[in-house]
Coordinates of C-alpha atoms in Angstrom, one line a residue:
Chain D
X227 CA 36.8 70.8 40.5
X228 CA 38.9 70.9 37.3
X229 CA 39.4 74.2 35.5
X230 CA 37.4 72.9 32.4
X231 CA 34.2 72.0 34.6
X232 CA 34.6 75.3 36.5
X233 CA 34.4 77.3 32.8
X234 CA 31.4 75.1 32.8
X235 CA 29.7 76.0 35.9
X236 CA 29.9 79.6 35.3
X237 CA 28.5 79.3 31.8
X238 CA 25.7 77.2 32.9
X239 CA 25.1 79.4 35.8
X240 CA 25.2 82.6 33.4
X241 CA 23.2 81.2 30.7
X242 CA 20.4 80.1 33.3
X243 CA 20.7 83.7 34.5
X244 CA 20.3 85.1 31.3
X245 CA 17.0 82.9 30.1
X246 CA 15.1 83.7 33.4
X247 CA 16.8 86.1 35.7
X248 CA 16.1 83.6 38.5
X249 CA 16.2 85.6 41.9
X250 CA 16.5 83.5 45.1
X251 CA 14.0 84.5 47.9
X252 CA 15.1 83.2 51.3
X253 CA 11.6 83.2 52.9
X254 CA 12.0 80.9 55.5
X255 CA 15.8 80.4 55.7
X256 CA 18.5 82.4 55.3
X257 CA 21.1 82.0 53.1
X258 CA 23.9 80.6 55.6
X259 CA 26.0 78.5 55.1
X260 CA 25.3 75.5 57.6
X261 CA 24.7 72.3 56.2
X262 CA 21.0 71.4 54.7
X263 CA 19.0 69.1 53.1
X264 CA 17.2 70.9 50.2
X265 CA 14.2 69.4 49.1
X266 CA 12.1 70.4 45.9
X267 CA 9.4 70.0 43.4
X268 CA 10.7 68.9 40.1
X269 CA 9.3 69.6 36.7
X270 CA 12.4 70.3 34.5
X271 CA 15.9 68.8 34.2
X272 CA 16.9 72.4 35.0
X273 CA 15.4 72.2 38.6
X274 CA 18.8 71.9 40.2
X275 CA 21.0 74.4 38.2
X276 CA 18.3 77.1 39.3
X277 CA 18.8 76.5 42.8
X278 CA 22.2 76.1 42.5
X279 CA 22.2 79.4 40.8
X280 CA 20.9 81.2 43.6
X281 CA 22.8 79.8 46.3
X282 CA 25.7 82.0 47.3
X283 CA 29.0 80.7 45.6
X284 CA 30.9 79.4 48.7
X285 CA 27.4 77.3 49.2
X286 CA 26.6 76.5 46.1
X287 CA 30.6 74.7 46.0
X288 CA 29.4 72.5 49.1
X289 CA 25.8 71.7 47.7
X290 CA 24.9 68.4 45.4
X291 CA 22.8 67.3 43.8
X292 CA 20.9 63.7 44.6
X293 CA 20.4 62.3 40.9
X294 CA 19.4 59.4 38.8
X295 CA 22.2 57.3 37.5
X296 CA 20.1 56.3 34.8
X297 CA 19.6 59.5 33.0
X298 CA 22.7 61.2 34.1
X299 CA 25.3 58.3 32.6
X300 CA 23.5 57.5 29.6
X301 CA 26.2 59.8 27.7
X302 CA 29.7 61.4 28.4
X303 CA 28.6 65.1 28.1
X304 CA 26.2 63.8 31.0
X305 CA 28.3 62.5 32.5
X306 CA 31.2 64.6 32.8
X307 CA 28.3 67.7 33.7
X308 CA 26.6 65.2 36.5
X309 CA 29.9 63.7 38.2
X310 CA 32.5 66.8 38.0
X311 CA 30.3 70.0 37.8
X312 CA 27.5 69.2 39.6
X313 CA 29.7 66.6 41.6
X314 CA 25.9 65.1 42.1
X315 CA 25.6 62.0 44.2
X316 CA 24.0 59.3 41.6
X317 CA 21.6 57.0 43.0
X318 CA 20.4 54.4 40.8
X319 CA 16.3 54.8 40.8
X320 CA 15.5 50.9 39.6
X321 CA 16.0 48.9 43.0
X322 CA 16.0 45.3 41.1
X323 CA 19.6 46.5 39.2
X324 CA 20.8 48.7 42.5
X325 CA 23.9 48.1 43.8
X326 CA 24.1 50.1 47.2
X327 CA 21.9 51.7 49.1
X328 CA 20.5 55.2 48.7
X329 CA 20.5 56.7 51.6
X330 CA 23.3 55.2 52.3
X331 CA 25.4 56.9 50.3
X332 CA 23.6 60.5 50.5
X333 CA 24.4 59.9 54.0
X334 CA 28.0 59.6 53.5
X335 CA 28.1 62.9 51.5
X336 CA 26.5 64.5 54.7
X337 CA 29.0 63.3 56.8
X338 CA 31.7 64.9 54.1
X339 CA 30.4 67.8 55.3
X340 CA 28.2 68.8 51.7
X341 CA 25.1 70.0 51.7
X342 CA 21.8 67.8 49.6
X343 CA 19.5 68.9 47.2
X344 CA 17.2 66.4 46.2
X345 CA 13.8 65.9 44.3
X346 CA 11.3 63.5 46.8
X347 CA 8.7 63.4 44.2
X348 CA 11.3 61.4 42.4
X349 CA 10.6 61.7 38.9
X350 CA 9.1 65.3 36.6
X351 CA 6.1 66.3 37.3
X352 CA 4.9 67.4 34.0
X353 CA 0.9 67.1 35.1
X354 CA -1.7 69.3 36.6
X355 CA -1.0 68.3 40.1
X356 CA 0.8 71.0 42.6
X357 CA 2.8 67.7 43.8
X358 CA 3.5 64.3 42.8
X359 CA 3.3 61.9 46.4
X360 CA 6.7 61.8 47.6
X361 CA 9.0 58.8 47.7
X362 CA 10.3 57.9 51.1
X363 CA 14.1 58.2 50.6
X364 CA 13.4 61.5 52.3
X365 CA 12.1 59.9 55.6
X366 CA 14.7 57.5 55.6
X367 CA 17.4 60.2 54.9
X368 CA 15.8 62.1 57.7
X369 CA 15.5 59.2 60.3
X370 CA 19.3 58.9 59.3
X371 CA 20.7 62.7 60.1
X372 CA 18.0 64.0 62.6
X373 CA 20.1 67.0 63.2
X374 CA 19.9 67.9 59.9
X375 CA 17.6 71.2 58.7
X376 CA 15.3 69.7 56.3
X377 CA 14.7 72.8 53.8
X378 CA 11.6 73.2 51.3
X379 CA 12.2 74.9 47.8
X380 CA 9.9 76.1 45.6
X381 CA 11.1 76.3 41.6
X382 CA 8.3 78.6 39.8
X383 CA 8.0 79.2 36.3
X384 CA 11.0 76.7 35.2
X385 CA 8.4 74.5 33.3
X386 CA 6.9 76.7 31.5
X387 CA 10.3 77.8 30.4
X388 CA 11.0 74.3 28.9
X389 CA 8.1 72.3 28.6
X390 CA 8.7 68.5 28.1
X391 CA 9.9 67.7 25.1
X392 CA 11.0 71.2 24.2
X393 CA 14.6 71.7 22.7
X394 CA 14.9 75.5 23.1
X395 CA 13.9 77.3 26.2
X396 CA 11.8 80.8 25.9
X397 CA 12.5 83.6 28.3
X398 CA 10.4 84.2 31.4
X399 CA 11.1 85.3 35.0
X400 CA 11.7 82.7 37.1
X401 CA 12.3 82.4 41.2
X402 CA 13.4 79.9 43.5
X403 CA 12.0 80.0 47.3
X404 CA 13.4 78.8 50.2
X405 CA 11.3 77.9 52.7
X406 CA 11.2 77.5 56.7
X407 CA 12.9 74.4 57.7
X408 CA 11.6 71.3 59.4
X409 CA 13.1 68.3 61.2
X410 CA 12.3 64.8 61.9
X411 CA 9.7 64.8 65.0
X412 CA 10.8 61.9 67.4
X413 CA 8.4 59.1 67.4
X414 CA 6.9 60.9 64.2
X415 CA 5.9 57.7 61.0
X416 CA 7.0 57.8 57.7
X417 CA 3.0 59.1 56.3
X418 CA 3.2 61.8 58.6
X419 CA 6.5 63.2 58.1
X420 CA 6.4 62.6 54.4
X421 CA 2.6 64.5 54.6
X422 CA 4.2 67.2 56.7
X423 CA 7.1 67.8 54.2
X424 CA 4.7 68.0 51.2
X425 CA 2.5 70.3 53.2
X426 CA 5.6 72.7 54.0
X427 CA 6.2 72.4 50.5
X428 CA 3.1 73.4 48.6
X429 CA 2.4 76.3 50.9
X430 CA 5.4 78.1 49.2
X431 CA 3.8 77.3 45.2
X432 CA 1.6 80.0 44.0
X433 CA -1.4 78.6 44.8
X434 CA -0.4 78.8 48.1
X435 CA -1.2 74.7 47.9
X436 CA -4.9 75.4 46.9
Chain Z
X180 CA 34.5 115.7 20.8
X181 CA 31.2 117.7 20.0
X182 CA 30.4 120.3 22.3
X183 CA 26.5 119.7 22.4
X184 CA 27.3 116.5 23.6
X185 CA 30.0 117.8 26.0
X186 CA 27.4 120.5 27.1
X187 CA 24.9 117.4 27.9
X188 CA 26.9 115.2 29.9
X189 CA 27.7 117.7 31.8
X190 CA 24.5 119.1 32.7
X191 CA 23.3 114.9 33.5
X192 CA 26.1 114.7 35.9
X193 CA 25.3 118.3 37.8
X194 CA 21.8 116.7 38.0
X195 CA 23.0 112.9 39.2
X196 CA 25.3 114.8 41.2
X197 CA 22.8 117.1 42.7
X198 CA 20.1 114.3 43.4
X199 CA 22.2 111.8 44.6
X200 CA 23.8 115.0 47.6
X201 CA 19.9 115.7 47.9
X202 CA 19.2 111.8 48.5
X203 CA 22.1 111.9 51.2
X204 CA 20.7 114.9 52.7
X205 CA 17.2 113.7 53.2
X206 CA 19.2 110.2 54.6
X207 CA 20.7 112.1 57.6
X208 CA 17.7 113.5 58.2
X209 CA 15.1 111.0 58.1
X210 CA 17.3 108.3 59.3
X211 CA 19.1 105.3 57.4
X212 CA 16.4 103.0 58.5
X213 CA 13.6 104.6 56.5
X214 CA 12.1 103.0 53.4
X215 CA 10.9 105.3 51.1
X216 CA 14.4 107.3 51.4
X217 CA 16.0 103.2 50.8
X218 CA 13.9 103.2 47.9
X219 CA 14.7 107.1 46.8
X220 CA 18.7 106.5 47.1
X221 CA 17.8 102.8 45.0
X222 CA 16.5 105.0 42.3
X223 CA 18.7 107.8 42.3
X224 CA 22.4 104.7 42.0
X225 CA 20.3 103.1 39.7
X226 CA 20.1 106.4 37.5
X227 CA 23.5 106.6 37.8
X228 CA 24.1 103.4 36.3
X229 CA 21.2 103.4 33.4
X230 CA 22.7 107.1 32.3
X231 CA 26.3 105.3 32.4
X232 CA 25.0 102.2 30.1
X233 CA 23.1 105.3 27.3
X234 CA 26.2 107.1 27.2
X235 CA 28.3 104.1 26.8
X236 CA 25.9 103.0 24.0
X237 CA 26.2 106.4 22.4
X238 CA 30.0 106.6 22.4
X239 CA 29.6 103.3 20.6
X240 CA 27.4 104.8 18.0
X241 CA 24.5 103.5 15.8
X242 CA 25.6 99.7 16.4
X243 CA 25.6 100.4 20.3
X244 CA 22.7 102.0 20.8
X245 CA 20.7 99.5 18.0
X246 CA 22.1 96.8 20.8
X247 CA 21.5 98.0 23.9
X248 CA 17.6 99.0 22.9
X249 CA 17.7 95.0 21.6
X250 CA 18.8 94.1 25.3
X251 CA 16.0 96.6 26.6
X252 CA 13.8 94.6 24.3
X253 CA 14.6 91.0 25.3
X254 CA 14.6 92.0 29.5
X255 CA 11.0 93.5 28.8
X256 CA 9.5 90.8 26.8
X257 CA 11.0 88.4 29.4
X258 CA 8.6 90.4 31.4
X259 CA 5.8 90.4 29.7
X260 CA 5.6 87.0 28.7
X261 CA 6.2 85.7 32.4
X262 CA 2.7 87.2 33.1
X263 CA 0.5 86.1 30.5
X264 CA -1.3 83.0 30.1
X265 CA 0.4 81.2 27.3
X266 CA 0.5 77.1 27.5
X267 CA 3.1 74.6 25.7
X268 CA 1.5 74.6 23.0
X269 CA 2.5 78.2 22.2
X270 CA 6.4 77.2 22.7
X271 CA 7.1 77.3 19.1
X272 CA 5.6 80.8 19.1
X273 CA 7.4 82.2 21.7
X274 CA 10.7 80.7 21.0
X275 CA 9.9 82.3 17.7
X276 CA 8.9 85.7 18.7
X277 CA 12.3 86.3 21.0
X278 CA 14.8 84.8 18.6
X279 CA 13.6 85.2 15.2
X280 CA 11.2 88.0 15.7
X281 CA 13.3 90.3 18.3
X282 CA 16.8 90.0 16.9
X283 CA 15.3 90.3 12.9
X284 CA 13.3 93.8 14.1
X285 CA 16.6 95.3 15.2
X286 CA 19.0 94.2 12.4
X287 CA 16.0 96.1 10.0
X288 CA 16.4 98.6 12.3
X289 CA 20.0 98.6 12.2
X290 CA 20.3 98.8 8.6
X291 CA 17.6 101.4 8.8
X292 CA 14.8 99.8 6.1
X293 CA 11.6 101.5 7.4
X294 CA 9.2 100.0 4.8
X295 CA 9.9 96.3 6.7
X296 CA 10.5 97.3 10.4
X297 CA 7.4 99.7 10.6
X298 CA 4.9 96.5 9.8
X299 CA 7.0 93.4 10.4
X300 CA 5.7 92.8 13.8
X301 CA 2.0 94.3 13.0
X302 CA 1.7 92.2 9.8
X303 CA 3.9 89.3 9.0
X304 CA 4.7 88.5 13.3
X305 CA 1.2 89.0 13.8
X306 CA -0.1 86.7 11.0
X307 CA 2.5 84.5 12.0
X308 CA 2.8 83.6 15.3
X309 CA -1.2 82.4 15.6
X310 CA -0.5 79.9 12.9
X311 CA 2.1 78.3 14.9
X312 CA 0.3 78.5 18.0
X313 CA -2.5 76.5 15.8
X314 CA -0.5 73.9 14.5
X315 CA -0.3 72.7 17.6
X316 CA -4.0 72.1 18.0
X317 CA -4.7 73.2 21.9
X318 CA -7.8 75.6 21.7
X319 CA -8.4 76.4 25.2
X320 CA -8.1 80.3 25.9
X321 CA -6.7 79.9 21.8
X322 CA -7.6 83.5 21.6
X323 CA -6.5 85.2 24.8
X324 CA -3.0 83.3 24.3
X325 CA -2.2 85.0 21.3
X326 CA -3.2 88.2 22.0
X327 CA -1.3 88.1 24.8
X328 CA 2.0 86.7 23.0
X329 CA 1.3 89.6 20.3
X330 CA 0.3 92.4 22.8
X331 CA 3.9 91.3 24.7
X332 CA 5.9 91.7 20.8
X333 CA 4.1 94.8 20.4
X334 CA 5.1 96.5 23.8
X335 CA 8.5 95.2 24.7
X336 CA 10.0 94.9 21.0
X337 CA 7.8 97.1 18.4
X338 CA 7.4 100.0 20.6
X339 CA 11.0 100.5 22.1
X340 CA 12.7 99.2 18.7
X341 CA 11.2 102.9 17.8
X342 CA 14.0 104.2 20.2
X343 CA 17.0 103.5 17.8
X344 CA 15.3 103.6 14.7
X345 CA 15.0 107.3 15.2
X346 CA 18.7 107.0 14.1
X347 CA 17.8 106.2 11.0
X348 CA 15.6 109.5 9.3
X349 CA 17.2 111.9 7.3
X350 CA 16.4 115.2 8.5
X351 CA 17.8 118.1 6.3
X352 CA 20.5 119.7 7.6
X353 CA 20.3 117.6 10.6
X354 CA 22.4 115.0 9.0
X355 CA 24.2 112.3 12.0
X356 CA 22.3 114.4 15.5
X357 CA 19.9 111.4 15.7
X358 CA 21.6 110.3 18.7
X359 CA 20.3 113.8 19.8
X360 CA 16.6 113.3 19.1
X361 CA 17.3 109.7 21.5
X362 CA 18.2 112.0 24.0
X363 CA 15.6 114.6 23.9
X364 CA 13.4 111.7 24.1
X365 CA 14.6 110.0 27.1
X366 CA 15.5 112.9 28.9
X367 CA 12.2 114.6 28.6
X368 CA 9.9 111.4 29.4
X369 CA 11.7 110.1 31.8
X370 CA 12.4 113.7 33.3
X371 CA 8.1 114.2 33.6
X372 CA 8.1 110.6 35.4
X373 CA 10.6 112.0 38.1
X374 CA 8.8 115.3 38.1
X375 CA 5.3 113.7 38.6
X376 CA 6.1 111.9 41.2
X377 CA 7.9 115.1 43.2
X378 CA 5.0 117.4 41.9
X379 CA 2.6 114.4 43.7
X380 CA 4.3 114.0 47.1
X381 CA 4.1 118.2 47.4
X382 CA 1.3 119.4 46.8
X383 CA -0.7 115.4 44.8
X384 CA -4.6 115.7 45.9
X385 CA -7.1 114.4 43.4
X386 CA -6.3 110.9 42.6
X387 CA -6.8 109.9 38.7
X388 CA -7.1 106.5 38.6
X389 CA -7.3 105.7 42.3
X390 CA -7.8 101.8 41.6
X391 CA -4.9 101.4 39.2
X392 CA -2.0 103.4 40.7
X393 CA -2.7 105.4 43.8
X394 CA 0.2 107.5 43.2
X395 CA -1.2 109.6 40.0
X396 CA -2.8 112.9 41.1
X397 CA -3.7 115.5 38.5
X398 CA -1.4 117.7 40.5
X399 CA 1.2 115.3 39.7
X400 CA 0.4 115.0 36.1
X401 CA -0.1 118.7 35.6
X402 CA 3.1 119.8 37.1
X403 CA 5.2 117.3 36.0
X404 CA 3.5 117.3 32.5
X405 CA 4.4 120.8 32.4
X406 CA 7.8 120.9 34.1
X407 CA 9.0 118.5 31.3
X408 CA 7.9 119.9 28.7
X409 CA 9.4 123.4 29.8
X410 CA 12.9 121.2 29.6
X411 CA 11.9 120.3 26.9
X412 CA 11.4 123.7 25.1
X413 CA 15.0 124.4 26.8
X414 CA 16.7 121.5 25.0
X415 CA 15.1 123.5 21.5
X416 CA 19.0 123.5 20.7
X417 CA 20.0 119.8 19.9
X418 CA 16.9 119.2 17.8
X419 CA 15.6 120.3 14.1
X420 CA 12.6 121.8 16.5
X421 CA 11.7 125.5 17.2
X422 CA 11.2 126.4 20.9
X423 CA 7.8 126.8 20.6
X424 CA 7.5 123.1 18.6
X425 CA 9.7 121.4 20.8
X426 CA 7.5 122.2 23.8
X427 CA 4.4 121.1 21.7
X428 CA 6.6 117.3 21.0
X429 CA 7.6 117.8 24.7
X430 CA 3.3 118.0 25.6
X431 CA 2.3 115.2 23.6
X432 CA 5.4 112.8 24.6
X433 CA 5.1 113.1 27.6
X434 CA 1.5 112.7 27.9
X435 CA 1.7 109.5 25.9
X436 CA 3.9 108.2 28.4
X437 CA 1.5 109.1 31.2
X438 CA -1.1 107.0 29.6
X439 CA 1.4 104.4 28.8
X440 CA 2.1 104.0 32.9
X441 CA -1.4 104.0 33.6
X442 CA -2.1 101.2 30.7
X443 CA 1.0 99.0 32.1
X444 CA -0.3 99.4 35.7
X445 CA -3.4 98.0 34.6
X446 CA -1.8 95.1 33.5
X447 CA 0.0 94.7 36.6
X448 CA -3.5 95.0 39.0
X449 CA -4.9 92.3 36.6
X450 CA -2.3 89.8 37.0
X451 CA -1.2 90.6 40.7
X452 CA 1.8 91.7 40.8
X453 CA 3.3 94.9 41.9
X454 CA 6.1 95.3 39.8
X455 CA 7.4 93.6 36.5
X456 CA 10.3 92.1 37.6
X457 CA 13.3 92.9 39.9
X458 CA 16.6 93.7 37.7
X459 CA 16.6 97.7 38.1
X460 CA 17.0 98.4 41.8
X461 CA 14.1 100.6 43.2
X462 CA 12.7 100.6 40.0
X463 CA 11.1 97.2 39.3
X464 CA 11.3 95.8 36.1
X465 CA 12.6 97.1 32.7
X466 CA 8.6 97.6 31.7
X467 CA 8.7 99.6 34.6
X468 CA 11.1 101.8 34.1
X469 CA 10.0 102.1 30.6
X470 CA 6.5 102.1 30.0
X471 CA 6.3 105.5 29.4
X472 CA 9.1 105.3 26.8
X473 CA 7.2 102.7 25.5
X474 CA 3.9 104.9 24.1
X475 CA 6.3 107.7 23.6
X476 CA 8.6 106.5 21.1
X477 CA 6.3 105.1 17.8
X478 CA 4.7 108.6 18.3
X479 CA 7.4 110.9 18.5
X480 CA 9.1 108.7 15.8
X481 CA 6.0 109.6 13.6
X482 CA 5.8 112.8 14.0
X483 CA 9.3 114.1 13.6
X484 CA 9.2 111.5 10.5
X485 CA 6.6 113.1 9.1
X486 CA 6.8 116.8 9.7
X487 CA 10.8 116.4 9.4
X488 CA 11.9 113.7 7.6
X489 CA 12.7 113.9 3.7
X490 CA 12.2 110.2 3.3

């Protein structure tokens, strides 16, 4: 990482800090540093900083992010945040213009050793559902590293913080759970696995997936 | 250096001091694995630090203390807001309230003009803030929204900015102490929350509020009520009070912040939570640490303004 987008990623990381005070609770995992898959809801373009924010700093320097090419090279400032601070692997979400393949290339950054963090709902959720129905790169990306810890995180409060459309974010409290990890069951279809994954998921919102 | 000063920061460290050989005692004793002595030796380091960050701010004068009450003011709203019910519609309103509202409260504290700061947030914030909460046109739970977003500038930024602007009455003959009526008030309130809860675990029977905070027995509130205000009468010295008036203060203060617990644990039973938020280690929250400051202050602000003050 270059100096400049280290300056970056600490004042990112502070200023998230300082808006909500985000706290990490590592319910079902602990904060280790083996190599994971982290898997979230998504309702702000903040998602991934917070997560990142809690992660210890020797993980957080081995975790990316899975992101859209679309949004995140649409300017330079993007750009240059996306490819060098968050050195986030960019998929691009449109198959008809795609060039490789997804799961492909998150594969390749598990093999470099990095831990994933990626959103399987795919797009923000900004409605009333707990979850948006999950996309399947997450089986495929499972059926592809099997001996890879598959871990659900739950980001609360980050919406209300900065509703869609907002431009300025308002103070609250916001926390980040890590839940118990699951794995690929051999033999196990794409419905099930994605139902079981959503499932692990939405039992750590507040709700408790009610 | 001025001795009264001098003469108080020594008697805080003989007392940090003491507590924290007291906390190690009990440690050996009861064993390292035991959870309410965790949580005791939580408290007691985080004292340590809280009465490092006061003096700091007093060393750096009016400014520094104006800022560091502002900081108070921003963690506790943070609170506050995180638990109430407020939609996106009220975003404009809230962004609003913690950087217009918050910062503008403690520059008119800063500069010490009472006519604005003692109704900006009653009046103009809360005539205000509805109106742009309405523009927006989203009417369910309109009413309980803004309450809550007024109820959370009142608490976290109305009450506490009453902390610093004690700097700014002119007492006669008192002229520059006001960092020593800050004191008095945080020493003694504070000092009646720590007493309460020893005078509880000793000899606590009668539960007040059973319901809302298991922990208050009128034992509790008697003796610590009491003890506090004793201190209080003690401290006579750094303030324009008598003995005899500054236990009175001392009654009524701490009393106030009593209440003020009991109100904020209230809160907390009705939205579920146990504690405000996490950032002061064994303590909670900021709210939870200062609630009782919180229905304190305005009071004690009034009362030495008006039985005190010239202006």
């Amino acid at each position: 990482m270059s100096s400049l987008a280290s300056i970056c990623a600490i004042l990112i990381v502070g200023f998230a800090r300082a808006i909500t005070a985000v706290r990490g609770i590592w319910a079902g995992a602990p904060p280790t540093p083996v190599q994971r898959i982290y898997y979230a809801n998504h309702a702000s373009h903040g998602d991934f900083v917070l997560i990142w924010t809690v992660l210890p700093r020797a993980m957080r320097a081995r975790t990316r992010p899975v992101a859209g090419s679309d949004y995140w090279l649409t300017s330079k400032l993007k750009g240059f945040i996306g490819r060098e601070v968050f050195n986030a692997v960019l998929i691009d979400r449109n198959p008809a213009t795609r060039q490789g393949d997804p799961v492909t290339d998150m594969s390749e950054a598990l093999t470099g050793g990095d831990s994933l963090i990626l959103f399987p709902e795919g797009t923000r959720n900004t409605g009333d559902e707990v979850l948006l129905p999950f996309k399947s790169g997450l089986y495929h990306l499972a059926a592809a590293n099997p001996e890879i810890d598959m871990v659900p995180v739950w980001i609360a409060n980050l919406n209300r913080v900065m509703p869609k459309g907002a431009l300025v974010p308002i103070p609250l409290i916001c926390t980040v759970t890590f839940g118990a990890p699951i794995r690929l069951i051999p033999d196990q279809g794409k419905a099930d696995f994605l139902a079981r994954a959503q499932a692990a998921l939405r039992d750590l919102s507040p709700d408790g997936g009610a | 250096m001025d001795t009264h000063f001098l003469i108080l920061a020594i008697c805080v460290l003989a007392v940090l001091g003491a507590a924290t050989v007291a906390g190690q005692l009990l440690k050996r004793r009861a064993g390292p694995g035991d959870l309410t002595i965790q949580n005791l030796t939580a408290r007691i380091n985080a004292w340590w630090v809280m009465a490092g960050v006061i003096a700091l701010a007093f060393i750096a004068g009016q400014v520094g203390v104006v800022i560091l009450f502002a900081l108070c003011s921003f963690a506790a709203l943070r609170e506050f807001l995180t638990l109430t019910n407020t939609r996106a519609a009220d975003h404009w309103a809230l962004v609003a309230a913690v950087f217009v509202v918050l910062p503008v409260q403690y520059v008119l504290v800063g500069i010490g003009w009472y006519g604005l700061y003692s109704i900006f947030i009653p009046v103009y914030a809360f005539l205000l803030m509805p109106i742009l909460s309405a523009l927006r046109g989203q009417t369910d739970n309109f009413l309980i929204r803004v309450s809550e977003a007024q109820w959370a500038l009142m608490i976290a930024v109305f009450c506490v900015s009453h902390v610093p602007a004690l700097l700014s009455l002119q007492i006669p003959g008192y002229e520059g102490r006001g960092l020593f009526l800050i004191f008095f008030l945080i020493v003694v309130v504070q000092f009646s929350d720590v007493m309460q809860y020893v005078w509880g675990k000793m000899l606590g029977r009668r539960k007040i509020a059973p319901r809302l905070s298991p922990s208050k027995t009128l034992e509790g509130l008697v003796g610590g009520v009491l003890s506090a205000s004793l201190l209080g009468a003690a401290l006579f010295w750094i303030t324009p009070f008598t003995p005899v008036q500054a236990f009175g203060i001392s009654l009524v203060i701490t009393l106030m912040g009593f209440f003020g617990g009991l109100v904020m644990s209230a809160i907390k039973r009705d939205r579920g939570v146990k504690d405000w938020g996490h950032l002061i280690a064994g303590h909670g929250g900021f709210i939870d640490r200062l609630d009782s400051v919180i229905f304190s202050a305005p009071i004690f602000f009034h009362i030495v303004r008006f039985y005190w003050s010239a202006v």
